mmCIF file of C-alpha atoms in Angstrom:
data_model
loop_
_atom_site.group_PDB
_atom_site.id
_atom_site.type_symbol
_atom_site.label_atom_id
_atom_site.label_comp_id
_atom_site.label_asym_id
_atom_site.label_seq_id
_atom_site.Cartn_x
_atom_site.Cartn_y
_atom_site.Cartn_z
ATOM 1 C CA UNK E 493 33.977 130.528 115.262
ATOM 2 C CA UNK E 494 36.410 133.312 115.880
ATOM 3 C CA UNK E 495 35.538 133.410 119.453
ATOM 4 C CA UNK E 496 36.236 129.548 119.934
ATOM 5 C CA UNK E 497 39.051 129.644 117.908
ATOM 6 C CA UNK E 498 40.470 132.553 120.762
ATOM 7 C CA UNK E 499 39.091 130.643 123.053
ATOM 8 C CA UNK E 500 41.307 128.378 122.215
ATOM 9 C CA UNK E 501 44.449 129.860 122.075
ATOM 10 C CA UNK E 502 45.232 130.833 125.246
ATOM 11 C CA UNK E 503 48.211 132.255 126.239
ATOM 12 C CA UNK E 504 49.784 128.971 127.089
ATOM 13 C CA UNK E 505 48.858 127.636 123.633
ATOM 14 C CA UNK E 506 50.485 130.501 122.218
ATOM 15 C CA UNK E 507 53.828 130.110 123.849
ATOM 16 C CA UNK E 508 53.792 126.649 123.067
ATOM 17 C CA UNK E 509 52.822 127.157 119.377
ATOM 18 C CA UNK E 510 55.886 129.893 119.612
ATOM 19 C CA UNK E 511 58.805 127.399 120.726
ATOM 20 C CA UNK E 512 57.434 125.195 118.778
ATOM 21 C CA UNK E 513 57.941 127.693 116.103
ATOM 22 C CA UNK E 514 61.525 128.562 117.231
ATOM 23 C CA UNK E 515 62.157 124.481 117.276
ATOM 24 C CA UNK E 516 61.297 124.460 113.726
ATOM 25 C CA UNK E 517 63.504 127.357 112.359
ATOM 26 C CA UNK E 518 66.190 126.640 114.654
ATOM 27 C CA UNK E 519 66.387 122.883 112.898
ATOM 28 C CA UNK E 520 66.034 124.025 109.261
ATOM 29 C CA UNK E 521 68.546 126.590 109.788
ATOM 30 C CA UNK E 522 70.937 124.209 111.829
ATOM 31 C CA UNK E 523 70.274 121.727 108.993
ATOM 32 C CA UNK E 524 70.235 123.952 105.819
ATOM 33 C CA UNK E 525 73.304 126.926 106.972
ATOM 34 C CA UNK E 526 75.239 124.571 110.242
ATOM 35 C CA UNK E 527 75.399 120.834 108.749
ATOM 36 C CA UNK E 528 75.515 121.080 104.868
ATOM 37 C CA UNK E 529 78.083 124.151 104.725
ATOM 38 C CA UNK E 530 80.433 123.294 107.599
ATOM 39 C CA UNK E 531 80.354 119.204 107.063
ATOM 40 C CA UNK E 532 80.873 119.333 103.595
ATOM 41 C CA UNK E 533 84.271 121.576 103.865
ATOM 42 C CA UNK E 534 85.451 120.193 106.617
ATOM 43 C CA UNK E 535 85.303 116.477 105.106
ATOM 44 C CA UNK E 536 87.165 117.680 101.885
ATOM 45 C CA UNK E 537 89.576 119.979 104.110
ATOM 46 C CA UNK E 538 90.126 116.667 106.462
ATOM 47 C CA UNK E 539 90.536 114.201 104.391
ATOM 48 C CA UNK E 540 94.277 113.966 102.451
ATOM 49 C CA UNK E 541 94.446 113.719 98.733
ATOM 50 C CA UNK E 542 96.093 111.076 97.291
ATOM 51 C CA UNK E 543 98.939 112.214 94.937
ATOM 52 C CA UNK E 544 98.485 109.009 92.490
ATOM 53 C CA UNK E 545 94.868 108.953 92.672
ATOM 54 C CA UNK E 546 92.768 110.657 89.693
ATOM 55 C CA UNK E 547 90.663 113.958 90.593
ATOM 56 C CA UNK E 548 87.729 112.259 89.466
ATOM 57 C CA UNK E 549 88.276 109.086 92.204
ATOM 58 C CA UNK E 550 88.659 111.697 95.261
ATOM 59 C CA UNK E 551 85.857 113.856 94.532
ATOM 60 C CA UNK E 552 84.150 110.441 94.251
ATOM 61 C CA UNK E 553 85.377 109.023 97.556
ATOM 62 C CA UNK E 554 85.052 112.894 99.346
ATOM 63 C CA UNK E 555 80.832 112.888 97.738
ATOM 64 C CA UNK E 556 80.369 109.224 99.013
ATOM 65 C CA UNK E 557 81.733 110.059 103.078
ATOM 66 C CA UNK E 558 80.035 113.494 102.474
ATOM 67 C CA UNK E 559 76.654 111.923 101.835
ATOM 68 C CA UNK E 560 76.502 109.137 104.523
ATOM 69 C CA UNK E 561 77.667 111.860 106.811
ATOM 70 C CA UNK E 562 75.285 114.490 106.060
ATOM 71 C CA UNK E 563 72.816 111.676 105.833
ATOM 72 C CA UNK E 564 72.854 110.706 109.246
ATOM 73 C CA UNK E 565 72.790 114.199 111.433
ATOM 74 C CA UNK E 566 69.877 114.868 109.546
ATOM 75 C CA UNK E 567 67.913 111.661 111.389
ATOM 76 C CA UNK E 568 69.662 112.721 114.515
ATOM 77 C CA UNK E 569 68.580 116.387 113.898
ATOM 78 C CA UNK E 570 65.067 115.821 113.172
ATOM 79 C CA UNK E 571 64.733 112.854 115.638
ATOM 80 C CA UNK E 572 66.015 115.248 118.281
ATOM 81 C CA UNK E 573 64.117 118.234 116.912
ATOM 82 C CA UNK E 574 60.788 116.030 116.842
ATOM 83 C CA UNK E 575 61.173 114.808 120.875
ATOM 84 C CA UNK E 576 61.409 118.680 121.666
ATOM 85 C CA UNK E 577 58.101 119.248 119.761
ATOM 86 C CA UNK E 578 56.094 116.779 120.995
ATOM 87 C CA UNK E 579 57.296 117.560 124.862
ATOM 88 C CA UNK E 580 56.296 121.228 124.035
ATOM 89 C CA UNK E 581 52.944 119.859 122.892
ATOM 90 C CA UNK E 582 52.497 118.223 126.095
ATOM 91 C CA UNK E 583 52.751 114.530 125.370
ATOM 92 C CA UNK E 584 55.367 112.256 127.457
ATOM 93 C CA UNK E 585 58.188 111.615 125.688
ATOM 94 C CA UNK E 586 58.992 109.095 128.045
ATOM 95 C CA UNK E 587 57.366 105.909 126.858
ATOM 96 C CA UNK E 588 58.343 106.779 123.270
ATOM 97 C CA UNK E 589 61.979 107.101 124.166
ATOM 98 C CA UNK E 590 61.742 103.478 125.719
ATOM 99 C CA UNK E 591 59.677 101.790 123.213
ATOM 100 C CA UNK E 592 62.670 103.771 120.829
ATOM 101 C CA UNK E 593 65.044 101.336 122.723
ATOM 102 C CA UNK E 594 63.350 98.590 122.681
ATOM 103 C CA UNK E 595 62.953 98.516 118.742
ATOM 104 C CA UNK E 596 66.401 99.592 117.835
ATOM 105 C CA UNK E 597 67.426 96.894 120.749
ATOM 106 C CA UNK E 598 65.407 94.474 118.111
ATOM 107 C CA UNK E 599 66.602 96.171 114.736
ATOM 108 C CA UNK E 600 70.099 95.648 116.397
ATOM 109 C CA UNK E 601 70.062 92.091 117.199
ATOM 110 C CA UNK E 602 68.284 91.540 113.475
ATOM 111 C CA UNK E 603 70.423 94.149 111.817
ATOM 112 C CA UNK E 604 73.790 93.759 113.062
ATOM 113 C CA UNK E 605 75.486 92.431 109.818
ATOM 114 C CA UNK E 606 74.108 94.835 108.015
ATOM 115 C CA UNK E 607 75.515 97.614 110.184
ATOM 116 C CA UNK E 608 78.673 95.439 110.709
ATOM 117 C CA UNK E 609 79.062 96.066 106.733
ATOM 118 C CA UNK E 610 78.533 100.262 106.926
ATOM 119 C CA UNK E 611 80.863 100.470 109.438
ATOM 120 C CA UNK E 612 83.577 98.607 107.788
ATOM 121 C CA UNK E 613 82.520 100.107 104.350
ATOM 122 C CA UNK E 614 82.516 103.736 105.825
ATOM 123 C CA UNK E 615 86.145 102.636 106.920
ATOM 124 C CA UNK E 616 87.267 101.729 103.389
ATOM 125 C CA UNK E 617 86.169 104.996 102.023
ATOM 126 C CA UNK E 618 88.039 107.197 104.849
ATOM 127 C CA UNK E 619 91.173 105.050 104.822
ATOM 128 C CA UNK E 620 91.277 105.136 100.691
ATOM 129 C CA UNK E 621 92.064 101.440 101.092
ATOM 130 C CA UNK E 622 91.374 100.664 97.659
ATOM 131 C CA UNK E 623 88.387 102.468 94.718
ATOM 132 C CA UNK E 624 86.642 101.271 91.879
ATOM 133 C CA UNK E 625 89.465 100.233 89.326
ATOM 134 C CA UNK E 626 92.014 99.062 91.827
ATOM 135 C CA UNK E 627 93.164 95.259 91.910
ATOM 136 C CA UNK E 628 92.702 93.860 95.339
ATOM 137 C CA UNK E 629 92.879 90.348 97.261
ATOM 138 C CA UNK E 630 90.297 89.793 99.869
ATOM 139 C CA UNK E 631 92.065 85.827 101.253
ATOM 140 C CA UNK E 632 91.792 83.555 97.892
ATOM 141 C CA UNK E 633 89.524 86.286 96.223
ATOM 142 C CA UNK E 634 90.972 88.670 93.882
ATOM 143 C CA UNK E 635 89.991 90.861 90.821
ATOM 144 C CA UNK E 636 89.035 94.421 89.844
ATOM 145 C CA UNK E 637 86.974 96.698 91.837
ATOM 146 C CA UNK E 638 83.855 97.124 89.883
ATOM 147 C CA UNK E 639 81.961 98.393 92.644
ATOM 148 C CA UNK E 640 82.507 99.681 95.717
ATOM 149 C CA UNK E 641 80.183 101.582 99.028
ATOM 150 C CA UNK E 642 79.262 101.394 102.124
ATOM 151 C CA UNK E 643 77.682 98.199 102.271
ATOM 152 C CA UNK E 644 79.573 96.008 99.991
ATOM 153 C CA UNK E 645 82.871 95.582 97.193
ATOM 154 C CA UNK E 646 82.467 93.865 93.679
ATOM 155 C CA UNK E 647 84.983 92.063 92.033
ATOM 156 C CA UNK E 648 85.849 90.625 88.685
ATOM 157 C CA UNK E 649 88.151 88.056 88.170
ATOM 158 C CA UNK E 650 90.668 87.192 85.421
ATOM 159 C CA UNK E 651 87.795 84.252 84.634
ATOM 160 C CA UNK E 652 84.958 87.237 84.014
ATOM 161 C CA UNK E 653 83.609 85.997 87.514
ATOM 162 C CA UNK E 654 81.595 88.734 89.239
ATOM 163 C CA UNK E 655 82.631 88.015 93.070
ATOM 164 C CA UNK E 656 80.186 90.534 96.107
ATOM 165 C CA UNK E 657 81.860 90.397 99.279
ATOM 166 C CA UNK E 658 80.398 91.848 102.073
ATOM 167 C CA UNK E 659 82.192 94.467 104.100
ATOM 168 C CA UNK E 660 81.702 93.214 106.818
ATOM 169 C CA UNK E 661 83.606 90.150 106.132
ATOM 170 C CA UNK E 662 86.492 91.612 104.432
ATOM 171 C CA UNK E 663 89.536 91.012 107.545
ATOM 172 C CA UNK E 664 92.447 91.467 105.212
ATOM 173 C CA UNK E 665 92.246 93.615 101.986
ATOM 174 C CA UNK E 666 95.722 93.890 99.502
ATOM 175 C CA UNK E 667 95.869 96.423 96.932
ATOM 176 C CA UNK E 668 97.775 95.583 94.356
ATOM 177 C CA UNK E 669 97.314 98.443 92.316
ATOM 178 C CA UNK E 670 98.619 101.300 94.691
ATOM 179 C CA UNK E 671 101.076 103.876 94.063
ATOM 180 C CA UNK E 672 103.501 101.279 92.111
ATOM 181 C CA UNK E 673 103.979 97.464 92.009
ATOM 182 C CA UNK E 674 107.063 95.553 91.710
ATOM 183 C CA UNK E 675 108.108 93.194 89.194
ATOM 184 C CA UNK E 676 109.573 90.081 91.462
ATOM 185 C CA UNK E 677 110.997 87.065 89.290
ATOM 186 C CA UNK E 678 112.765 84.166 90.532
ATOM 187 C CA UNK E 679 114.519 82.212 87.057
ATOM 188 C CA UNK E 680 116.332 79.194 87.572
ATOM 189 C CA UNK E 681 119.563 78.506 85.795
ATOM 190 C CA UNK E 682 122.726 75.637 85.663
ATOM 191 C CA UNK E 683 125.007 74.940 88.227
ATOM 192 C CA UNK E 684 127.707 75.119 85.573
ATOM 193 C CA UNK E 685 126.955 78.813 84.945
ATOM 194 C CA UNK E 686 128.893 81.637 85.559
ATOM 195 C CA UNK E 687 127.045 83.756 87.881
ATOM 196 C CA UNK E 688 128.661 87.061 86.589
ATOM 197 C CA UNK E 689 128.065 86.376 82.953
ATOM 198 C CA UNK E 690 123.846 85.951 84.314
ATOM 199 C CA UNK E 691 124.252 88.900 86.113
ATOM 200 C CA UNK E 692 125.526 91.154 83.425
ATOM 201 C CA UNK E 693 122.593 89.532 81.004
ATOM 202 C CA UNK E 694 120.326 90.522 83.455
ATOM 203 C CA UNK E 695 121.192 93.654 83.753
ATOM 204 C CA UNK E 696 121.135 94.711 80.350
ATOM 205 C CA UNK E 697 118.309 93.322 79.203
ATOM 206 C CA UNK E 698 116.379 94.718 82.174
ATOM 207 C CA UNK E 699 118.030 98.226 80.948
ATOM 208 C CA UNK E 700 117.114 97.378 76.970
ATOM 209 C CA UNK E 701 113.335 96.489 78.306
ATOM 210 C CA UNK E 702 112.951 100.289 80.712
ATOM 211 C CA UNK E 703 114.363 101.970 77.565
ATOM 212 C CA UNK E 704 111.923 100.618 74.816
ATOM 213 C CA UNK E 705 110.067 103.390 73.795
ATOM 214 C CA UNK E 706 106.868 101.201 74.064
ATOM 215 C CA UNK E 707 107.578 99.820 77.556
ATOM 216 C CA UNK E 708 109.437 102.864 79.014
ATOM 217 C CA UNK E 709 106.520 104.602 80.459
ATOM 218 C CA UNK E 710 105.354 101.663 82.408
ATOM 219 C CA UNK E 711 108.453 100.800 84.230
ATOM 220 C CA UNK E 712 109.876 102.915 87.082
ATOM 221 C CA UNK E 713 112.893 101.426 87.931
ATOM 222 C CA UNK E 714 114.498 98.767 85.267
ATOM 223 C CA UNK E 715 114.291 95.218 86.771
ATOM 224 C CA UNK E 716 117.835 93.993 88.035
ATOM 225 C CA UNK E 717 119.960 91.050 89.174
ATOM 226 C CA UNK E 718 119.170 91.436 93.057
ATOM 227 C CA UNK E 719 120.540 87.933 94.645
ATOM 228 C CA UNK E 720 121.115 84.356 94.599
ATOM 229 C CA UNK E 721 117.829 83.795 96.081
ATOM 230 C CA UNK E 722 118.500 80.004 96.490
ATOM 231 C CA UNK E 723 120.298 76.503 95.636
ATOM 232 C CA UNK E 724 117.496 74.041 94.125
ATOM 233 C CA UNK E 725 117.302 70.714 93.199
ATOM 234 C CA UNK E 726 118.726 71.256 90.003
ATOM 235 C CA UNK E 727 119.106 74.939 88.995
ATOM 236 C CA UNK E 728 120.299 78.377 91.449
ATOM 237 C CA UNK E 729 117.496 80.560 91.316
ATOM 238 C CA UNK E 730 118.233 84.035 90.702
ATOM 239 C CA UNK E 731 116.033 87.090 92.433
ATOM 240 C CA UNK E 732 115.419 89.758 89.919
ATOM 241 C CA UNK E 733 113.802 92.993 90.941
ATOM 242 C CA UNK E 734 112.594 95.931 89.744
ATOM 243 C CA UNK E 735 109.306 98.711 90.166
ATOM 244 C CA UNK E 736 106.695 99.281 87.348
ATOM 245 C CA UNK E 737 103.588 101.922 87.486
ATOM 246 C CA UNK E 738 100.294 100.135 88.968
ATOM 247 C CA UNK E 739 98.760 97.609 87.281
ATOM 248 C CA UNK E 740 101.560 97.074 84.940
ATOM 249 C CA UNK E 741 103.704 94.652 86.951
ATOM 250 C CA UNK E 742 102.010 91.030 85.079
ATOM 251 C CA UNK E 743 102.938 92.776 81.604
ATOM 252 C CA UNK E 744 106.276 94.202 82.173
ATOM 253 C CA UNK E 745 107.019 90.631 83.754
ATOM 254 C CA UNK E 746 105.927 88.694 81.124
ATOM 255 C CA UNK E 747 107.850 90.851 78.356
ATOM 256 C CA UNK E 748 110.729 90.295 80.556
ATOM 257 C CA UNK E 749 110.134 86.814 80.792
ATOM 258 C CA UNK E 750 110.483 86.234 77.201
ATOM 259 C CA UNK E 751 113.899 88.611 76.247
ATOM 260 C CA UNK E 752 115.705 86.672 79.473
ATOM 261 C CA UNK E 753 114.915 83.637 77.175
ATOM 262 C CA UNK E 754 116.081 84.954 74.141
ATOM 263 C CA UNK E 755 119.009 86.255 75.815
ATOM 264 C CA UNK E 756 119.929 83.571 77.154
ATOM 265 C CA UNK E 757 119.547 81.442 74.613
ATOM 266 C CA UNK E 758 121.946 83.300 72.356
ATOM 267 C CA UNK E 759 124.168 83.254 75.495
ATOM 268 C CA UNK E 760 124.465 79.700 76.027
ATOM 269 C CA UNK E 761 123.386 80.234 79.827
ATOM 270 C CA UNK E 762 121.515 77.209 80.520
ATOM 271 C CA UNK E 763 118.006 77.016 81.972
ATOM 272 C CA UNK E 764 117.405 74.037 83.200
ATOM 273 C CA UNK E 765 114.484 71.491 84.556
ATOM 274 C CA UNK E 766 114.142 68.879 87.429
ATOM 275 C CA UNK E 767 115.787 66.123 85.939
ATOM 276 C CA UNK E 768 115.980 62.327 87.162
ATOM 277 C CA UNK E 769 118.853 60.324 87.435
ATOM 278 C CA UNK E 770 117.730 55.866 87.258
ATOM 279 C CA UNK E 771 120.777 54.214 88.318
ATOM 280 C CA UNK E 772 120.028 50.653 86.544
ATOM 281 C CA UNK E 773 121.743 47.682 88.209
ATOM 282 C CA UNK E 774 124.174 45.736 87.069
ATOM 283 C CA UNK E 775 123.078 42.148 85.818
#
């Protein structure tokens, strides 16, 4: 047994058995001490933080790109790593490496949505476009990010409708939840007004509403009269402006909404509403 088993290991056997050896090592310790260490600190050194995002959310979006990444040089290591063995061993490589086109030729003609999607979902991630939490618009469809990776983004709508879109087949994505939003109100109000008496009322109740000790911290910069935005049918439609913190914009509106009609209530400033004029004739 011994002397067939040295029979068998001939000195050509053993050098192959040796780089195949070396191949080995050299791919663990490529994969283990090159990939893990110098990917994962590079991604979190490359990739900006975002001042108004929360700790948690980066580490989140830095662990997802870290993962994928890491993910896929280890198939291309150990793809690689396994065509240098088996030419060691002595067995063409050739036919495999053809037969390797011609089925990722086939995956690629079957899978291309699906890769369509990781691409455009890897994409999301590195451009921080928008994270779990965030209120977006993809077209007619918008809601809160319930979900969101590499191969798809869930929504939920103000109905409680759970909407899955695709990457892939997300063209146009707006956050509405980033950094700050604005509240933007056109209000209608008589042609016999005075436009200075509606601009001071605007004013100050916009000031009132960003000093209320319950609505203060929500609002960045008090909504304001801004401009005549318009002369309708039967009202001029004021433009009133003003910056809230994310997500807050639909509540500070509404509240503001509401005191503008108090106010101007008690200030006799008129808002008014199509009206129609029947001009009977005479008998």
């Amino acid at each position: 047994m011994l002397e067939l088993l040295q029979n068998l290991l001939t000195p050509e056997v053993k050098n192959s058995i040796l780089r195949v050896a070396f191949v080995v090592i050299g791919i663990y310790a490529v994969h283990k001490f090159v990939i893990d260490r110098i990917v994962e600190r590079l991604i979190r050194k490359l990739i900006p933080a975002e001042k108004f995002k929360l700790a948690e959310e980066e580490k989140q979006r830095e662990d997802t790109i870290i993962g994928v990444t890491l993910t896929t040089l280890h198939i291309l290591l150990w793809i690689v790593g396994g065509m240098i063995i088996l030419s060691e061993l002595g067995v063409d490589i050739g036919p495999l490496i053809a037969a390797a086109g011609i089925g990722g030729l086939a995956i690629g003609f079957g899978g291309q949505y699906l890769i369509r999607d990781v691409i455009n979902g890897l994409f999301v991630l590195l451009e921080n476009q928008y994270n779990k939490g965030d209120v977006v618009c993809f077209g007619d469809t918008c809601g809160v990010v319930e979900e969101v990776n590499l191969r798809r983004t869930v929504l939920r709508d103000l109905d409680g409708t759970v909407h899955t879109i695709p990457n892939g087949e997300i063209s146009i994505a707006s956050n509405l939840s980033d950094e700050y939003a604005r509240v933007n109100l056109d209000m209608g109000v008589g042609y016999n007004t005075e436009l200075e008496h509606v601009m001071r009322v605007i004013n100050r109740v916009g000031n009132e509403l960003a000093q209320d000790p319950e609505w203060k911290d929500k609002i960045k910069e008090a909504p304001q009269f801004l401009r005549v935005q318009e002369f309708g049918d039967s009202a001029i439609v004021i433009k009133i402006l003003g910056e809230t913190k994310p997500m807050q914009q639909w509540a500070v509106t509404g509240e503001l909404r509401k005191r503008l009609k108090v106010a101007f209530d008690r200030e006799g400033i008129e808002i008014p509403f199509p009206q129609r004029v029947i001009h009977k004739p005479s008998e």
